[in-house]
Amino acid sequence: HMKGTGGMPVPAERPPRGYYGVGIEGGKYSVNMGSLWRIAQSFHADFVITIGARYPMKRVRTDTSDALKHVPMFEFPTVEAFLAARSPRCRLVAIELLPTATPLSAYTHPERAIYLLGAEDRGVSDELLAQCDEQVVVEGGRFCCNVAVTAAIVLWHRIQQQGVIYG
């Protein structure tokens, strides 16, 4: 049974299964992390992560939704520290411009996932790519998008695929 909320249909009593988070490796600017954090909250991610951030995490100016009160952020200084802390039951999904990556339009999202993006100037490191279970590309663009924009596309796709639309 569907009911209308804010003009958008919302499935009644059908929460999504599993959990997911999203993160940036080697983030260069706090504004990218702030935007990602806000998008994570908007698309109901359970957490955000940083790996080897290259900026001081004082105040994230682009987080106007106060996401830090609702979505926890876990900071890891290295890929090794992140891998030691992650659950082996959660799939690591690199979002990267790779010729061998699965196009997002053909991708089936796992029940439990951490979506990992690299900084715009570096991408996901070879060290982290080697540990990822899957690699996905947002196809169709002429060049790479901003990290937060790319994450928004991937998280929106996940929610659509689950059949859960938040109003």
PDB file of C-alpha atoms in Angstrom:
ATOM      1  CA  HIS A   1       0.000   0.000   0.000  1.00  0.00           C
ATOM      2  CA  MET A   2       1.466   3.358  -1.033  1.00  0.00           C
ATOM      3  CA  LYS A   3       0.617   6.613   0.623  1.00  0.00           C
ATOM      4  CA  GLY A   4       1.535  10.126  -0.502  1.00  0.00           C
ATOM      5  CA  THR A   5       3.961  12.187   1.521  1.00  0.00           C
ATOM      6  CA  GLY A   6       5.049  15.557   0.250  1.00  0.00           C
ATOM      7  CA  GLY A   7       3.881  14.614  -3.212  1.00  0.00           C
ATOM      8  CA  MET A   8       6.132  11.514  -3.327  1.00  0.00           C
ATOM      9  CA  PRO A   9       4.961   7.910  -2.860  1.00  0.00           C
ATOM     10  CA  VAL A  10       6.478   6.186   0.148  1.00  0.00           C
ATOM     11  CA  PRO A  11       6.208   2.450   0.786  1.00  0.00           C
ATOM     12  CA  ALA A  12       4.364   1.821   4.036  1.00  0.00           C
ATOM     13  CA  GLU A  13       6.384   0.075   6.768  1.00  0.00           C
ATOM     14  CA  ARG A  14       9.194  -1.226   4.547  1.00  0.00           C
ATOM     15  CA  PRO A  15      12.565  -0.153   5.928  1.00  0.00           C
ATOM     16  CA  PRO A  16      15.658  -0.971   3.866  1.00  0.00           C
ATOM     17  CA  ARG A  17      17.652  -4.044   4.849  1.00  0.00           C
ATOM     18  CA  GLY A  18      21.309  -4.028   5.762  1.00  0.00           C
ATOM     19  CA  TYR A  19      23.425  -0.939   6.250  1.00  0.00           C
ATOM     20  CA  TYR A  20      25.826   1.203   4.321  1.00  0.00           C
ATOM     21  CA  GLY A  21      28.323   3.969   4.633  1.00  0.00           C
ATOM     22  CA  VAL A  22      30.273   6.191   2.304  1.00  0.00           C
ATOM     23  CA  GLY A  23      33.734   7.690   2.522  1.00  0.00           C
ATOM     24  CA  ILE A  24      36.595   9.548   0.917  1.00  0.00           C
ATOM     25  CA  GLU A  25      40.194   8.414   0.769  1.00  0.00           C
ATOM     26  CA  GLY A  26      42.786  11.178   0.741  1.00  0.00           C
ATOM     27  CA  GLY A  27      40.261  14.006   0.887  1.00  0.00           C
ATOM     28  CA  LYS A  28      41.944  17.322   0.144  1.00  0.00           C
ATOM     29  CA  TYR A  29      39.241  19.821   1.159  1.00  0.00           C
ATOM     30  CA  SER A  30      36.883  19.823   4.125  1.00  0.00           C
ATOM     31  CA  VAL A  31      34.106  21.253   1.932  1.00  0.00           C
ATOM     32  CA  ASN A  32      34.015  17.970  -0.018  1.00  0.00           C
ATOM     33  CA  MET A  33      33.669  16.009   3.219  1.00  0.00           C
ATOM     34  CA  GLY A  34      30.975  18.378   4.469  1.00  0.00           C
ATOM     35  CA  SER A  35      28.989  17.969   1.271  1.00  0.00           C
ATOM     36  CA  LEU A  36      29.426  14.204   1.377  1.00  0.00           C
ATOM     37  CA  TRP A  37      28.299  14.133   5.014  1.00  0.00           C
ATOM     38  CA  ARG A  38      25.160  16.093   4.213  1.00  0.00           C
ATOM     39  CA  ILE A  39      24.385  13.827   1.246  1.00  0.00           C
ATOM     40  CA  ALA A  40      24.949  10.753   3.430  1.00  0.00           C
ATOM     41  CA  GLN A  41      22.380  12.061   5.894  1.00  0.00           C
ATOM     42  CA  SER A  42      19.939  12.938   3.127  1.00  0.00           C
ATOM     43  CA  PHE A  43      20.155   9.440   1.624  1.00  0.00           C
ATOM     44  CA  HIS A  44      20.009   7.672   5.014  1.00  0.00           C
ATOM     45  CA  ALA A  45      23.569   6.342   5.129  1.00  0.00           C
ATOM     46  CA  ASP A  46      24.484   4.856   8.479  1.00  0.00           C
ATOM     47  CA  PHE A  47      27.961   6.403   8.690  1.00  0.00           C
ATOM     48  CA  VAL A  48      30.678   8.275   6.815  1.00  0.00           C
ATOM     49  CA  ILE A  49      34.410   7.668   6.877  1.00  0.00           C
ATOM     50  CA  THR A  50      37.623   9.406   5.971  1.00  0.00           C
ATOM     51  CA  ILE A  51      40.874   7.645   5.210  1.00  0.00           C
ATOM     52  CA  GLY A  52      44.046   9.725   5.256  1.00  0.00           C
ATOM     53  CA  ALA A  53      42.313  13.105   5.134  1.00  0.00           C
ATOM     54  CA  ARG A  54      44.657  15.929   4.056  1.00  0.00           C
ATOM     55  CA  TYR A  55      42.760  18.769   5.757  1.00  0.00           C
ATOM     56  CA  PRO A  56      42.197  19.810   9.371  1.00  0.00           C
ATOM     57  CA  MET A  57      38.721  18.710  10.527  1.00  0.00           C
ATOM     58  CA  LYS A  58      37.706  21.789  12.505  1.00  0.00           C
ATOM     59  CA  ARG A  59      34.383  22.941  11.149  1.00  0.00           C
ATOM     60  CA  VAL A  60      32.747  21.682   7.999  1.00  0.00           C
ATOM     61  CA  ARG A  61      31.062  24.730   6.494  1.00  0.00           C
ATOM     62  CA  THR A  62      29.033  22.860   3.906  1.00  0.00           C
ATOM     63  CA  ASP A  63      27.279  20.689   6.513  1.00  0.00           C
ATOM     64  CA  THR A  64      24.307  22.995   6.979  1.00  0.00           C
ATOM     65  CA  SER A  65      22.063  20.109   8.079  1.00  0.00           C
ATOM     66  CA  ASP A  66      24.121  19.369  11.208  1.00  0.00           C
ATOM     67  CA  ALA A  67      24.746  15.844   9.941  1.00  0.00           C
ATOM     68  CA  LEU A  68      27.343  15.256  12.663  1.00  0.00           C
ATOM     69  CA  LYS A  69      24.465  14.948  15.142  1.00  0.00           C
ATOM     70  CA  HIS A  70      22.796  12.205  13.093  1.00  0.00           C
ATOM     71  CA  VAL A  71      25.423  10.340  11.057  1.00  0.00           C
ATOM     72  CA  PRO A  72      28.657   9.295  12.781  1.00  0.00           C
ATOM     73  CA  MET A  73      31.981   9.902  11.066  1.00  0.00           C
ATOM     74  CA  PHE A  74      34.900   7.539  11.549  1.00  0.00           C
ATOM     75  CA  GLU A  75      38.362   8.877  10.752  1.00  0.00           C
ATOM     76  CA  PHE A  76      41.232   6.557   9.813  1.00  0.00           C
ATOM     77  CA  PRO A  77      44.786   7.823   9.291  1.00  0.00           C
ATOM     78  CA  THR A  78      45.694   5.032   6.832  1.00  0.00           C
ATOM     79  CA  VAL A  79      44.174   2.362   4.595  1.00  0.00           C
ATOM     80  CA  GLU A  80      45.688  -0.233   6.925  1.00  0.00           C
ATOM     81  CA  ALA A  81      43.887   1.248   9.958  1.00  0.00           C
ATOM     82  CA  PHE A  82      40.588   1.305   8.035  1.00  0.00           C
ATOM     83  CA  LEU A  83      40.931  -2.307   6.908  1.00  0.00           C
ATOM     84  CA  ALA A  84      41.717  -3.440  10.455  1.00  0.00           C
ATOM     85  CA  ALA A  85      38.496  -1.833  11.724  1.00  0.00           C
ATOM     86  CA  ARG A  86      36.028  -2.788   8.992  1.00  0.00           C
ATOM     87  CA  SER A  87      33.612  -5.683   9.234  1.00  0.00           C
ATOM     88  CA  PRO A  88      34.501  -8.518   6.843  1.00  0.00           C
ATOM     89  CA  ARG A  89      30.749  -8.961   6.280  1.00  0.00           C
ATOM     90  CA  CYS A  90      30.516  -5.530   4.687  1.00  0.00           C
ATOM     91  CA  ARG A  91      31.495  -5.257   1.016  1.00  0.00           C
ATOM     92  CA  LEU A  92      33.941  -2.584  -0.047  1.00  0.00           C
ATOM     93  CA  VAL A  93      32.806  -0.867  -3.233  1.00  0.00           C
ATOM     94  CA  ALA A  94      35.208   1.487  -5.010  1.00  0.00           C
ATOM     95  CA  ILE A  95      33.551   4.186  -7.091  1.00  0.00           C
ATOM     96  CA  GLU A  96      36.174   4.968  -9.700  1.00  0.00           C
ATOM     97  CA  LEU A  97      36.709   5.744 -13.382  1.00  0.00           C
ATOM     98  CA  LEU A  98      38.116   2.382 -14.425  1.00  0.00           C
ATOM     99  CA  PRO A  99      37.591   0.602 -17.762  1.00  0.00           C
ATOM    100  CA  THR A 100      37.000  -2.683 -15.912  1.00  0.00           C
ATOM    101  CA  ALA A 101      34.477  -1.271 -13.413  1.00  0.00           C
ATOM    102  CA  THR A 102      30.815  -2.282 -13.513  1.00  0.00           C
ATOM    103  CA  PRO A 103      28.586   0.505 -14.868  1.00  0.00           C
ATOM    104  CA  LEU A 104      26.305   1.823 -12.120  1.00  0.00           C
ATOM    105  CA  SER A 105      23.236   1.242 -14.318  1.00  0.00           C
ATOM    106  CA  ALA A 106      24.027  -2.523 -14.349  1.00  0.00           C
ATOM    107  CA  TYR A 107      25.126  -2.778 -10.713  1.00  0.00           C
ATOM    108  CA  THR A 108      23.231  -4.618  -7.975  1.00  0.00           C
ATOM    109  CA  HIS A 109      23.930  -3.078  -4.576  1.00  0.00           C
ATOM    110  CA  PRO A 110      24.867  -5.462  -1.761  1.00  0.00           C
ATOM    111  CA  GLU A 111      22.907  -5.549   1.485  1.00  0.00           C
ATOM    112  CA  ARG A 112      25.922  -4.223   3.435  1.00  0.00           C
ATOM    113  CA  ALA A 113      28.403  -1.883   1.757  1.00  0.00           C
ATOM    114  CA  ILE A 114      30.942   0.856   2.200  1.00  0.00           C
ATOM    115  CA  TYR A 115      31.152   3.020  -0.913  1.00  0.00           C
ATOM    116  CA  LEU A 116      34.660   4.441  -1.260  1.00  0.00           C
ATOM    117  CA  LEU A 117      35.620   7.418  -3.384  1.00  0.00           C
ATOM    118  CA  GLY A 118      38.994   9.012  -3.896  1.00  0.00           C
ATOM    119  CA  ALA A 119      39.888  12.675  -3.857  1.00  0.00           C
ATOM    120  CA  GLU A 120      39.451  14.374  -7.227  1.00  0.00           C
ATOM    121  CA  ASP A 121      43.194  14.832  -7.695  1.00  0.00           C
ATOM    122  CA  ARG A 122      44.182  11.253  -6.804  1.00  0.00           C
ATOM    123  CA  GLY A 123      41.286   8.835  -7.081  1.00  0.00           C
ATOM    124  CA  VAL A 124      41.147   5.669  -4.996  1.00  0.00           C
ATOM    125  CA  SER A 125      44.661   4.401  -4.254  1.00  0.00           C
ATOM    126  CA  ASP A 126      45.918   1.127  -5.712  1.00  0.00           C
ATOM    127  CA  GLU A 127      46.347  -0.111  -2.126  1.00  0.00           C
ATOM    128  CA  LEU A 128      42.655   0.401  -1.369  1.00  0.00           C
ATOM    129  CA  LEU A 129      41.445  -0.735  -4.819  1.00  0.00           C
ATOM    130  CA  ALA A 130      43.207  -4.063  -4.273  1.00  0.00           C
ATOM    131  CA  GLN A 131      41.113  -4.602  -1.125  1.00  0.00           C
ATOM    132  CA  CYS A 132      37.755  -3.670  -2.667  1.00  0.00           C
ATOM    133  CA  ASP A 133      35.279  -6.421  -3.454  1.00  0.00           C
ATOM    134  CA  GLU A 134      33.746  -4.482  -6.328  1.00  0.00           C
ATOM    135  CA  GLN A 135      34.478  -1.505  -8.561  1.00  0.00           C
ATOM    136  CA  VAL A 136      31.703   0.647  -9.989  1.00  0.00           C
ATOM    137  CA  VAL A 137      31.778   3.549 -12.431  1.00  0.00           C
ATOM    138  CA  VAL A 138      29.151   6.246 -12.880  1.00  0.00           C
ATOM    139  CA  GLU A 139      28.966   6.083 -16.640  1.00  0.00           C
ATOM    140  CA  GLY A 140      27.872   8.740 -19.060  1.00  0.00           C
ATOM    141  CA  GLY A 141      29.996  11.665 -17.968  1.00  0.00           C
ATOM    142  CA  ARG A 142      32.702  13.197 -20.124  1.00  0.00           C
ATOM    143  CA  PHE A 143      34.963  13.580 -17.087  1.00  0.00           C
ATOM    144  CA  CYS A 144      34.839  12.936 -13.352  1.00  0.00           C
ATOM    145  CA  CYS A 145      32.322  14.729 -11.159  1.00  0.00           C
ATOM    146  CA  ASN A 146      32.864  16.257  -7.761  1.00  0.00           C
ATOM    147  CA  VAL A 147      33.186  13.588  -5.031  1.00  0.00           C
ATOM    148  CA  ALA A 148      29.927  14.574  -3.329  1.00  0.00           C
ATOM    149  CA  VAL A 149      27.999  14.675  -6.618  1.00  0.00           C
ATOM    150  CA  THR A 150      29.246  11.205  -7.535  1.00  0.00           C
ATOM    151  CA  ALA A 151      28.321   9.885  -4.088  1.00  0.00           C
ATOM    152  CA  ALA A 152      24.829  11.385  -4.395  1.00  0.00           C
ATOM    153  CA  ILE A 153      24.274   9.578  -7.704  1.00  0.00           C
ATOM    154  CA  VAL A 154      25.419   6.231  -6.246  1.00  0.00           C
ATOM    155  CA  LEU A 155      23.393   6.571  -3.025  1.00  0.00           C
ATOM    156  CA  TRP A 156      20.289   7.636  -4.947  1.00  0.00           C
ATOM    157  CA  HIS A 157      20.715   4.560  -7.167  1.00  0.00           C
ATOM    158  CA  ARG A 158      20.950   2.329  -4.066  1.00  0.00           C
ATOM    159  CA  ILE A 159      17.724   3.690  -2.608  1.00  0.00           C
ATOM    160  CA  GLN A 160      15.916   3.364  -5.927  1.00  0.00           C
ATOM    161  CA  GLN A 161      17.090  -0.216  -6.333  1.00  0.00           C
ATOM    162  CA  GLN A 162      15.879  -1.098  -2.846  1.00  0.00           C
ATOM    163  CA  GLY A 163      12.452   0.207  -3.760  1.00  0.00           C
ATOM    164  CA  VAL A 164      12.436   2.611  -0.838  1.00  0.00           C
ATOM    165  CA  ILE A 165      11.671   6.238  -1.544  1.00  0.00           C
ATOM    166  CA  TYR A 166      11.936   8.669   1.321  1.00  0.00           C
ATOM    167  CA  GLY A 167       9.516  11.581   1.286  1.00  0.00           C
TER     168      GLY A 167
END
